[in-house]
mmCIF file of C-alpha atoms and ligand atoms in Angstrom:
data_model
loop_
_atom_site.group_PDB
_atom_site.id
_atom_site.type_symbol
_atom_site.label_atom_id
_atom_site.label_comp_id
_atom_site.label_asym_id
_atom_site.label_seq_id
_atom_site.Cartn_x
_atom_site.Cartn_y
_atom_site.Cartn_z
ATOM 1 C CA UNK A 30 -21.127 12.446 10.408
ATOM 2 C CA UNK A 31 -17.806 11.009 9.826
ATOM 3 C CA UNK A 32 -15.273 12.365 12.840
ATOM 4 C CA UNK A 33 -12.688 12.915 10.175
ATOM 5 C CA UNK A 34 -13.890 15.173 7.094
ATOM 6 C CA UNK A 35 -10.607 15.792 5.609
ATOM 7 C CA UNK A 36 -7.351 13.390 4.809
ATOM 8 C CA UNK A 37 -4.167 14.402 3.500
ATOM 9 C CA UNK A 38 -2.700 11.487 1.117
ATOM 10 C CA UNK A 39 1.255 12.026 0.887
ATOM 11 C CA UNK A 40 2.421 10.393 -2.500
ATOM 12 C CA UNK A 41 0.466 9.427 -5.571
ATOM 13 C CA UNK A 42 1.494 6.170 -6.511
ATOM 14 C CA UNK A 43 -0.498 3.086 -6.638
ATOM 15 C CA UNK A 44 -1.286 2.715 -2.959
ATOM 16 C CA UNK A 45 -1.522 6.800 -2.159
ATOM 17 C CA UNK A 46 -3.871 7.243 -5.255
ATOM 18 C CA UNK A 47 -5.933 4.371 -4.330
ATOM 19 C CA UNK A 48 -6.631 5.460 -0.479
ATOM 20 C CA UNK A 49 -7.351 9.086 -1.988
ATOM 21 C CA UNK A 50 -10.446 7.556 -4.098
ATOM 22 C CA UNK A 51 -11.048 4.970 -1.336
ATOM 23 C CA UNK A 52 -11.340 8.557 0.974
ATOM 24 C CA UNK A 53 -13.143 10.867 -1.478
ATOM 25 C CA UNK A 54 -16.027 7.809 -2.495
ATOM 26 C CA UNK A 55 -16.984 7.670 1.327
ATOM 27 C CA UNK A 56 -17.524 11.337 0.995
ATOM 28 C CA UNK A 57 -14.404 13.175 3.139
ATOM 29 C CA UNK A 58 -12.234 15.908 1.208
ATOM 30 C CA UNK A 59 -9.290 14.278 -0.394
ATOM 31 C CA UNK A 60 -5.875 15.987 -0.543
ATOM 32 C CA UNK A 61 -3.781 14.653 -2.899
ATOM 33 C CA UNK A 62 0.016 15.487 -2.522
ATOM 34 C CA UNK A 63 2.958 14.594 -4.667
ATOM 35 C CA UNK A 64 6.373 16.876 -5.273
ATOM 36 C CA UNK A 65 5.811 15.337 -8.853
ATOM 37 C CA UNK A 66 3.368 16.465 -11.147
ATOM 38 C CA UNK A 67 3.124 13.684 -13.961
ATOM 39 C CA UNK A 68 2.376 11.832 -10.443
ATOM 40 C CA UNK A 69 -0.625 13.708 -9.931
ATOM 41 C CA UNK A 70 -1.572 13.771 -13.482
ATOM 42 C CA UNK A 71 -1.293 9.991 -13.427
ATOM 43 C CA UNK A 72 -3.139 9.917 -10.020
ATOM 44 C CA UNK A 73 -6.416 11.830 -11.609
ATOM 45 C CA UNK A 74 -6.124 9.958 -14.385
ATOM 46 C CA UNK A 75 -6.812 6.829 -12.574
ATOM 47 C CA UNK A 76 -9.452 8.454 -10.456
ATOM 48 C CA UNK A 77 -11.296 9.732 -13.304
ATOM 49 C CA UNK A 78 -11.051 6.157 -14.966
ATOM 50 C CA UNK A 79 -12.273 4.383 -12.245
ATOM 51 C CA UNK A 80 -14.909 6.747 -11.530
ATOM 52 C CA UNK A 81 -16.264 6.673 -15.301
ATOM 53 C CA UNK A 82 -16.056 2.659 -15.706
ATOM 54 C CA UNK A 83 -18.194 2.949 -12.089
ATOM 55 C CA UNK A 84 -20.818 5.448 -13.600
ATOM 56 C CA UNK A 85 -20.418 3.047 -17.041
ATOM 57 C CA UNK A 86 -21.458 -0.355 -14.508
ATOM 58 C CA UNK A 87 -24.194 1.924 -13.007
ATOM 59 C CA UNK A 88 -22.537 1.581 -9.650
ATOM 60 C CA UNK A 89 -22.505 4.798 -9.265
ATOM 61 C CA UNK A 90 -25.076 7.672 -10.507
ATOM 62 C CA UNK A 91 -22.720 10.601 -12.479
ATOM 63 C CA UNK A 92 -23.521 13.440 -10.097
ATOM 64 C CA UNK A 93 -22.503 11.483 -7.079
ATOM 65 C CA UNK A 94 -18.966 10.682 -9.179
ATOM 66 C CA UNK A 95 -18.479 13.812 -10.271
ATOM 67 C CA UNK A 96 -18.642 15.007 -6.570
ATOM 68 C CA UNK A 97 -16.017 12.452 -5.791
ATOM 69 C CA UNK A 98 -13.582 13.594 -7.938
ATOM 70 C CA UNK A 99 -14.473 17.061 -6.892
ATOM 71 C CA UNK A 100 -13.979 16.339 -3.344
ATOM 72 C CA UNK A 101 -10.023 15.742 -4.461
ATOM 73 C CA UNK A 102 -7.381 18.395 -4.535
ATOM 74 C CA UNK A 103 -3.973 17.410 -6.345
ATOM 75 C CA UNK A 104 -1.204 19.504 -4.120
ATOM 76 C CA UNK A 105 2.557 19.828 -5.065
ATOM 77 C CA UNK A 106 2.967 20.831 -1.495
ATOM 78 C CA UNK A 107 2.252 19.516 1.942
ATOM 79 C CA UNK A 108 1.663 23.153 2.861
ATOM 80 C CA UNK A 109 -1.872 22.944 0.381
ATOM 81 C CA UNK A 110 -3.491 20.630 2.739
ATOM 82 C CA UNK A 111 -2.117 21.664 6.305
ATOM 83 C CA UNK A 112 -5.742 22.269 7.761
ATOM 84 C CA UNK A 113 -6.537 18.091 6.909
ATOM 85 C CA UNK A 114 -8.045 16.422 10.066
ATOM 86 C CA UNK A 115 -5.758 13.088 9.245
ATOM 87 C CA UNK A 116 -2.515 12.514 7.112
ATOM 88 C CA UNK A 117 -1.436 9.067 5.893
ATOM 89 C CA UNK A 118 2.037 9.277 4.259
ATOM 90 C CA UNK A 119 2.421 6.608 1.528
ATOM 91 C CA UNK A 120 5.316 7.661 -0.035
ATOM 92 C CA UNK A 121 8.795 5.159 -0.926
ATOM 93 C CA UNK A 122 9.093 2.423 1.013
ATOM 94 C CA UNK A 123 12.401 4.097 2.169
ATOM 95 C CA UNK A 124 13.118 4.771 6.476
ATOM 96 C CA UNK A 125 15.504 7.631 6.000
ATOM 97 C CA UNK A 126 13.064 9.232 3.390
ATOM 98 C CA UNK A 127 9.909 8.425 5.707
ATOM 99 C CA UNK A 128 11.395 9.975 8.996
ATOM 100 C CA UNK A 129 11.965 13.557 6.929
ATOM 101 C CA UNK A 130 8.276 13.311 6.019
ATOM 102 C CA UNK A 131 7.344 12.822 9.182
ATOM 103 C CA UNK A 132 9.527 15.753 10.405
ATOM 104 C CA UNK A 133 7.860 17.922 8.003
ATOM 105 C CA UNK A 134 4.203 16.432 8.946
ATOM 106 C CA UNK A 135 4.740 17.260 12.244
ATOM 107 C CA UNK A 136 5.460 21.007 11.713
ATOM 108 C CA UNK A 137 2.729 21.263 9.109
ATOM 109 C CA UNK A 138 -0.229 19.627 10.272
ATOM 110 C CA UNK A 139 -2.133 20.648 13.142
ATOM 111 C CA UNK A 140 -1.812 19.012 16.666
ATOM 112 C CA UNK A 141 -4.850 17.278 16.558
ATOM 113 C CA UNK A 142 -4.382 15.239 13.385
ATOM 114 C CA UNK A 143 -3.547 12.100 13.089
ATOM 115 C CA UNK A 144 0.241 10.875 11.425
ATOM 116 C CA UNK A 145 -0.356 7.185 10.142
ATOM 117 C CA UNK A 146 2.060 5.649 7.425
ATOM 118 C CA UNK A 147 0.800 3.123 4.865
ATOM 119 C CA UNK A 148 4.404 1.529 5.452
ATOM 120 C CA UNK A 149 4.071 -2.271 4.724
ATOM 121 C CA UNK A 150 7.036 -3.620 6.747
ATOM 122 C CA UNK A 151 9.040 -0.435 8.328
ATOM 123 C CA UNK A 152 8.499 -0.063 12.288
ATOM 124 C CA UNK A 153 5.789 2.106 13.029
ATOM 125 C CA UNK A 154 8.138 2.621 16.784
ATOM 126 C CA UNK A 155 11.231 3.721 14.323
ATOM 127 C CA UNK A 156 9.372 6.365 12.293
ATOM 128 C CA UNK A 157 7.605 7.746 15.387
ATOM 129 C CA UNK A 158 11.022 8.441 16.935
ATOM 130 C CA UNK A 159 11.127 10.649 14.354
ATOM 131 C CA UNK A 160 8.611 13.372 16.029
ATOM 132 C CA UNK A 161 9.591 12.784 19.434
ATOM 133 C CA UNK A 162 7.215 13.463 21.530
ATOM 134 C CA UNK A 163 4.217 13.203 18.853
ATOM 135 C CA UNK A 164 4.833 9.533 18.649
ATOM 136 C CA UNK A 165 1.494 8.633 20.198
ATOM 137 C CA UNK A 166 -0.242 10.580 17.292
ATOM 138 C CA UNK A 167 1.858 8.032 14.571
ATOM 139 C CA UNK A 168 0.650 4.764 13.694
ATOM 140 C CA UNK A 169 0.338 2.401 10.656
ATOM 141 C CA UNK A 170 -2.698 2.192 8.372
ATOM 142 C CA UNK A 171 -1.508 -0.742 6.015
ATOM 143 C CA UNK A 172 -3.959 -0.550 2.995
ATOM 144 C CA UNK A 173 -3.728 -2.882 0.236
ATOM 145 C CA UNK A 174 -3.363 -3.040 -3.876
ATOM 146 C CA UNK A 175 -6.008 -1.967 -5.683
ATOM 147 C CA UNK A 176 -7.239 -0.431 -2.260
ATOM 148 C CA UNK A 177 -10.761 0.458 -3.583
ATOM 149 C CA UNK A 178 -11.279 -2.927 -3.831
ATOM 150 C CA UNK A 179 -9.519 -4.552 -0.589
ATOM 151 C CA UNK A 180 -11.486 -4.726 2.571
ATOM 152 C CA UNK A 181 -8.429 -4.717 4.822
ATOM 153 C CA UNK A 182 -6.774 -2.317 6.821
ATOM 154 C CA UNK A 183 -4.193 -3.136 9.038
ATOM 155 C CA UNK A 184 -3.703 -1.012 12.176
ATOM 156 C CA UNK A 185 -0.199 -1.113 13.776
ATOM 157 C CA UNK A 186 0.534 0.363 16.765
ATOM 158 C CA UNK A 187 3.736 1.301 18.180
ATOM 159 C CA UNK A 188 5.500 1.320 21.254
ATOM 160 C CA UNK A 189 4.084 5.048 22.162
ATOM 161 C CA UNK A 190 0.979 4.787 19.675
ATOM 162 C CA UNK A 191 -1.836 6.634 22.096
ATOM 163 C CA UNK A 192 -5.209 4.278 22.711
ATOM 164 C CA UNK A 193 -7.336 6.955 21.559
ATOM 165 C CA UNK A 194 -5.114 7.676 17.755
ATOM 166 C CA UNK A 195 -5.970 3.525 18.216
ATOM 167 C CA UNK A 196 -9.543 3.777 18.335
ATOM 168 C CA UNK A 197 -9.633 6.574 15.820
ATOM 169 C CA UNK A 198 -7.819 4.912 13.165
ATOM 170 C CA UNK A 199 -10.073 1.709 13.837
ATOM 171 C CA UNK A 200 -12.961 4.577 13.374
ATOM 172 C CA UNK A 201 -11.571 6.230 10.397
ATOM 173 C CA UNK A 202 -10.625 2.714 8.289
ATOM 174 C CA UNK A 203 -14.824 1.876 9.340
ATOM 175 C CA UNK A 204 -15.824 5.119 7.692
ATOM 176 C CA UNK A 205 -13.728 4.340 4.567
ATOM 177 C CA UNK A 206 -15.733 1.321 4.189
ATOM 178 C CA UNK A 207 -12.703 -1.114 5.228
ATOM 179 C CA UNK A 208 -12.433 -3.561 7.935
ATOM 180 C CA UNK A 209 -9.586 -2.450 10.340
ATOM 181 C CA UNK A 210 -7.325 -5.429 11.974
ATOM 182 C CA UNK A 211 -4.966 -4.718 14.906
ATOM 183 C CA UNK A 212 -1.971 -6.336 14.496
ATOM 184 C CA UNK A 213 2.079 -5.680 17.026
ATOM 185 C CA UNK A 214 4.748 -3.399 15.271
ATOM 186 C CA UNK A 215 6.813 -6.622 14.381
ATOM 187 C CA UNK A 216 8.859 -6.029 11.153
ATOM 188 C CA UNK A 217 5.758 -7.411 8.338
ATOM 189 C CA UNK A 218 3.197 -7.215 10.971
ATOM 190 C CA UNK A 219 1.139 -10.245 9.647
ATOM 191 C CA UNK A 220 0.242 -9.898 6.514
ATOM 192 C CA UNK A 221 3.976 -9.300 4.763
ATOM 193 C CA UNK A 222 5.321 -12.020 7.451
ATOM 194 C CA UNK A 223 3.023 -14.415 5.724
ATOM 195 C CA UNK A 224 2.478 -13.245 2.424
ATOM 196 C CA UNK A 225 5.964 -12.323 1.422
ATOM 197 C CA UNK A 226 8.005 -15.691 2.326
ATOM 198 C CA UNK A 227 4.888 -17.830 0.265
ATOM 199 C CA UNK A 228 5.462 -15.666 -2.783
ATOM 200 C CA UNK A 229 9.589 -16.302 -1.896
ATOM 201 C CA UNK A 230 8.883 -19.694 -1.849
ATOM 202 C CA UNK A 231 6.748 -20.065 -5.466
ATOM 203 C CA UNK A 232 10.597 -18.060 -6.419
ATOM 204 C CA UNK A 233 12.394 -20.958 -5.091
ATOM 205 C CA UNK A 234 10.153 -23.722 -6.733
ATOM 206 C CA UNK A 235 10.254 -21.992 -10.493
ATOM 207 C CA UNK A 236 13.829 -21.783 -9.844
ATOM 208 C CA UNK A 237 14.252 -25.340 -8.621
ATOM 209 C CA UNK A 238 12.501 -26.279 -11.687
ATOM 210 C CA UNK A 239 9.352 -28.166 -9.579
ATOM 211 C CA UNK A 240 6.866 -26.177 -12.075
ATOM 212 C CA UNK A 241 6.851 -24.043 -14.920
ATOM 213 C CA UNK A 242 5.757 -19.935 -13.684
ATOM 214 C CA UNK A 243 2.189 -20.568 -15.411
ATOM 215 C CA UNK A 244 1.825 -23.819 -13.538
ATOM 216 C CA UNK A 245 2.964 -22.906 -9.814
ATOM 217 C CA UNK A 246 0.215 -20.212 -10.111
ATOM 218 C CA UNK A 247 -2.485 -22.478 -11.556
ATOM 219 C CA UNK A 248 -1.636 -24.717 -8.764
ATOM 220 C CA UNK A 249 -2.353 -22.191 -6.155
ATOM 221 C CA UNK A 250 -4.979 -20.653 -8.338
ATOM 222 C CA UNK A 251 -6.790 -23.845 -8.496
ATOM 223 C CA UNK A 252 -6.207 -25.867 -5.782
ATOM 224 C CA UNK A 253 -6.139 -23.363 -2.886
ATOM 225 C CA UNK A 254 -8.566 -20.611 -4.552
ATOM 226 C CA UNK A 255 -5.962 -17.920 -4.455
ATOM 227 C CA UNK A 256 -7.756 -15.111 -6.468
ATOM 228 C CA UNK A 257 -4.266 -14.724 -8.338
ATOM 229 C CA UNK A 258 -1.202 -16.830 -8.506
ATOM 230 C CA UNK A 259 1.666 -16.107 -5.913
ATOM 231 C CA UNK A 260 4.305 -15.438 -8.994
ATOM 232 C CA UNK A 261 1.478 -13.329 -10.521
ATOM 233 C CA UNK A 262 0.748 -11.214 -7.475
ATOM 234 C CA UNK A 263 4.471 -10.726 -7.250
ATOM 235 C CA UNK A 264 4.287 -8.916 -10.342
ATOM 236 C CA UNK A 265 1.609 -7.258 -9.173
ATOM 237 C CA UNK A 266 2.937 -5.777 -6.091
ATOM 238 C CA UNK A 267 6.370 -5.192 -7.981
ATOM 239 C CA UNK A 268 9.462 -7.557 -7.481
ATOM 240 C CA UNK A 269 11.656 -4.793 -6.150
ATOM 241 C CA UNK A 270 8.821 -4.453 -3.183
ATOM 242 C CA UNK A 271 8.509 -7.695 -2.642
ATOM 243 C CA UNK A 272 12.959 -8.247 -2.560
ATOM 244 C CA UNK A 273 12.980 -5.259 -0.450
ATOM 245 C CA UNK A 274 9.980 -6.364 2.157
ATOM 246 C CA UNK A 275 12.046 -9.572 2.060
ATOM 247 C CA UNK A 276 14.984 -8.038 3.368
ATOM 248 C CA UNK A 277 13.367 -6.289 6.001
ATOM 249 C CA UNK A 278 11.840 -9.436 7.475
ATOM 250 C CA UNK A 279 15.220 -10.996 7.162
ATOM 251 C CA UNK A 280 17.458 -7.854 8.610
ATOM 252 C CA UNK A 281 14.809 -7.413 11.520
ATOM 253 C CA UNK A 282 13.947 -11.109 12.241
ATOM 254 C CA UNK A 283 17.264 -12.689 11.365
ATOM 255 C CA UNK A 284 16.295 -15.910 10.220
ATOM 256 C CA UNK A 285 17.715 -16.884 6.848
ATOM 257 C CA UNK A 286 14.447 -18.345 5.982
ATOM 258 C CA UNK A 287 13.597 -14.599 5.400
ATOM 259 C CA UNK A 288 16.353 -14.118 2.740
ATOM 260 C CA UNK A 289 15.006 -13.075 -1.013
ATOM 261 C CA UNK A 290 15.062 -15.937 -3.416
ATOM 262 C CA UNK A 291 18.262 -15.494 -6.187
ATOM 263 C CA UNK A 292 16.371 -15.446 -8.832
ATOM 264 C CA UNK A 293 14.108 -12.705 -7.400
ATOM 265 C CA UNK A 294 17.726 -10.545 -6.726
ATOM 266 C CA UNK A 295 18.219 -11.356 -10.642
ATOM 267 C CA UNK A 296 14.664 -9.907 -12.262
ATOM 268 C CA UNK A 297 15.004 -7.343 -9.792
ATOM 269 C CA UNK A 298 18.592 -6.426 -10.723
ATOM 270 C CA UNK A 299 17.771 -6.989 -14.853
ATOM 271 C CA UNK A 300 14.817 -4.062 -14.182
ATOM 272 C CA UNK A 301 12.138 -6.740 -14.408
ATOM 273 C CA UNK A 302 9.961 -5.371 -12.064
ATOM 274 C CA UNK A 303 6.849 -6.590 -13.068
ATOM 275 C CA UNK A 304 3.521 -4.834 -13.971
ATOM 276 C CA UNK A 305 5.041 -1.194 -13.794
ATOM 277 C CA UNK A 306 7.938 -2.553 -16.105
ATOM 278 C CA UNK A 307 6.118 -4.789 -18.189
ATOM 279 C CA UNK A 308 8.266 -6.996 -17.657
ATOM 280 C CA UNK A 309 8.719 -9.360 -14.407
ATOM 281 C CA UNK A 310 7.941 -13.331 -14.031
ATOM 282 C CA UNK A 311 5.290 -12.761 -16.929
ATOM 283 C CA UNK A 312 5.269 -10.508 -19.920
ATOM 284 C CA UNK A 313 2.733 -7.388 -20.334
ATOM 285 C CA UNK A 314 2.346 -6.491 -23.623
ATOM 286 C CA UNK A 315 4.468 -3.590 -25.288
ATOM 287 C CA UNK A 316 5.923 -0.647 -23.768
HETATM 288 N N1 CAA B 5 -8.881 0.217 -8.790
HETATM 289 C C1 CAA B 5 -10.221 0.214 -8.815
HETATM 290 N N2 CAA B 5 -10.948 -0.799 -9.324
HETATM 291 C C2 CAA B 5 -10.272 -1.844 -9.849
HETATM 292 C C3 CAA B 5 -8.868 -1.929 -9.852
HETATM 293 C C4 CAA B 5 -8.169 -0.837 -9.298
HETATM 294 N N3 CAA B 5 -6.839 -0.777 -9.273
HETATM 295 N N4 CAA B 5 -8.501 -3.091 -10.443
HETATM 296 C C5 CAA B 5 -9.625 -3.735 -10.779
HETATM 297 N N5 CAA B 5 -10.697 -2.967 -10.426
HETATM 298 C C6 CAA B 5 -12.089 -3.292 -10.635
HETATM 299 C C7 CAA B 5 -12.349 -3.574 -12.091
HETATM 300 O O1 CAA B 5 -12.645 -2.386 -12.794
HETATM 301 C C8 CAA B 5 -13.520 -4.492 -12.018
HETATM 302 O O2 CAA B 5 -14.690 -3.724 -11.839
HETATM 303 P P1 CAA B 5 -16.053 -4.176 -12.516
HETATM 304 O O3 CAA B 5 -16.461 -5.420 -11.771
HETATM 305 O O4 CAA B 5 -16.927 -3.009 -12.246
HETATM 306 O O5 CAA B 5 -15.733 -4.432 -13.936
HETATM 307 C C9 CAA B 5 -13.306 -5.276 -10.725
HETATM 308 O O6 CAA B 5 -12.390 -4.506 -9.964
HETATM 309 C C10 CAA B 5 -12.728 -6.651 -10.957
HETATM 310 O O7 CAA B 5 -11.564 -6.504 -11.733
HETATM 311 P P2 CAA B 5 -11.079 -7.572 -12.806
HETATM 312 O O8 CAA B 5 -12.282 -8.258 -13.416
HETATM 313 O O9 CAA B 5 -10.120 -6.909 -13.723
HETATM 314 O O10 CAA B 5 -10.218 -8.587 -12.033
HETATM 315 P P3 CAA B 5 -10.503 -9.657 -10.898
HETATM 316 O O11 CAA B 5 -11.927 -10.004 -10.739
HETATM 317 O O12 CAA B 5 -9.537 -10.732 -11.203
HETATM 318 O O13 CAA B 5 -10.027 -8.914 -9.576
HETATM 319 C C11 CAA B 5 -8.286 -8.313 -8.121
HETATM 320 C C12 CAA B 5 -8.852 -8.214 -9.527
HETATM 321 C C13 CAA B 5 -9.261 -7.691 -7.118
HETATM 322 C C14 CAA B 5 -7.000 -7.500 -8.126
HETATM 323 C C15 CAA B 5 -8.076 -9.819 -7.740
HETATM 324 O O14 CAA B 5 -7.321 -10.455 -8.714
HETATM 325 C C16 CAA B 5 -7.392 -9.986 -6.409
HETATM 326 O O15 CAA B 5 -8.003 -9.908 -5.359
HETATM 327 N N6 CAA B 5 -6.037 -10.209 -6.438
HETATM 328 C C17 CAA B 5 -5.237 -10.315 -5.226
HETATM 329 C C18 CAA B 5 -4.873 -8.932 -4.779
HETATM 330 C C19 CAA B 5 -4.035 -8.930 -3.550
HETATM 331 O O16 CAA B 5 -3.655 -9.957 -2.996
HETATM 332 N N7 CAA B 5 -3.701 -7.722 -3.076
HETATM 333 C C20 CAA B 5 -2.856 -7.551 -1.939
HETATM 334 C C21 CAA B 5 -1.453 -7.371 -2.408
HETATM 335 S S1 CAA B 5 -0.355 -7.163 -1.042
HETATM 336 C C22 CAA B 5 -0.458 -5.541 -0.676
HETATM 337 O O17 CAA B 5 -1.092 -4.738 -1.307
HETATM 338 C C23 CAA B 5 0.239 -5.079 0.541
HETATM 339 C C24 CAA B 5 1.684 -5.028 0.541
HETATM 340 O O18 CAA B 5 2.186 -4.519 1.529
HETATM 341 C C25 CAA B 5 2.566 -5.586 -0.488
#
């Protein structure tokens, strides 16, 4: 039996929805929170979709999806799910707005669960200082987009991160079905250190004219098997995360290498965010 049977999911956007399917298809309880309800409502949505098209590919038999979704509980309060054995706060990619939540987690959860963030470039040190003296229960569980899909989890630890919330979270991301990599609470850890200044880069090139959008990612796409172009991916992930994981590296690192791309700064400032807007580097559709 899993050691963890029950994990509270703070926010219901992309990467909070996905862990809370990721959670409830390797069979723990699921507690879905968002202060927003057409969050949540978008959140089942996308559980129930995914679920059907899973039953629909006879991946997965209907009773066993229809317990899956059952195992999830949409809360507009972190109160609804204070008896959860783990909480993973995935919530906007914002410190000041973090450290609150973490204030809050503290007081509601009980002593013996876990406080990871799904943070993909803050410092896992900084948030903990948050909770004082809780700080070895905090540590970062980086998942990645579409997360039911994506094998990784990164595991940060920081400076006061205990050994055994370590080896639990390396336990827990096992049970999910994910392979857990530890990696040092340096701002990107590794895979935003790498990732983020290569997509920067495929900025610079469409901007310096070397290739057309369409061709820098058939480039990559073909000659270095990349399951999806750099520019694409950008869109992907959304341009305002990638300019604003840029600006960590480069405010925490402080080499100018690190600095976003102009013409990143101008899609994000014109609202073209990508996937979510329809609109980034490539076009969606309507609307
Ligand atoms: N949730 C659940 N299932 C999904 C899904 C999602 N969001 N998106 C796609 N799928 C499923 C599809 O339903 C499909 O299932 P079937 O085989 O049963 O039909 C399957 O996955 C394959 O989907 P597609 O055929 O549509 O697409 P694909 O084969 O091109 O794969 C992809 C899609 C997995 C996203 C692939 O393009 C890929 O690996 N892209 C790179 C993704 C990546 O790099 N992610 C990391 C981003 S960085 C990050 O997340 C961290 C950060 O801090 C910024």
């Amino acid at each position: 039996m899993p050691q963890v049977q029950s994990i509270a999911i703070i926010g219901a956007g992309t990467m909070g929805s996905g862990i809370a399917l990721t959670a409830a298809q390797a069979g723990l309880r699921a507690f879905q929170i968002d202060v927003s309800a057409p969050a949540l409502d978008k959140a089942k949505a996308y559980h129930q979709k995914t679920l059907a098209r899973a039953v629909e590919k006879q991946k997965m038999t209907e009773p066993d999806a229809a317990a899956a979704l059952a195992r999830i509980a949409y809360c507009g309060a972190m109160a609804d799910a204070k008896d959860a054995d783990w909480v993973v706060e995935a919530a906007t990619e914002r410190v000041e707005v973090k450290k609150q939540l973490f204030v809050a987690m503290q007081s509601t959860f009980k002593a013996s669960a876990v406080l990871a963030t799904n943070t993909s470039s803050i410092s896992i040190t900084d948030l903990a200082s948050a909770v004082g003296a809780d700080a070895s229960r905090v540590i970062g569980m980086h998942f990645f987009n579409p997360v039911p899909l994506m094998k990784l989890v990164e595991v940060i630890k920081g400076i006061a991160t205990s050994e055994e919330t370590t080896a639990r979270t390396m336990q827990l991301a096992k049970d999910l079905g994910k392979t857990p990599v530890a990696a040092n609470d340096r701002a990107g850890f590794v895979s935003n250190r790498v990732l983020m200044p290569l997509i920067n880069e495929a900025f610079y090139a469409w901007m310096e004219g070397v290739a057309k959008p369409e061709d820098i990612d058939q480039i990559m796409l073909l000659g270095c098997n990349f399951p999806m172009g750099p520019l694409r991916l950008a869109d992907f992930i959304g341009l305002d995360v990638c300019h604003d994981i840029m600006m960590v590296l480069h405010r925490e690192l402080g080499d100018p290498k690190f600095f976003p791309c102009p013409l990143l700064r101008q899609l994000v400032q014109a609202g073209r965010l990508g996937d979510k807007t329809k609109r980034g580097v490539f076009e969606y559709g309507a609307k």
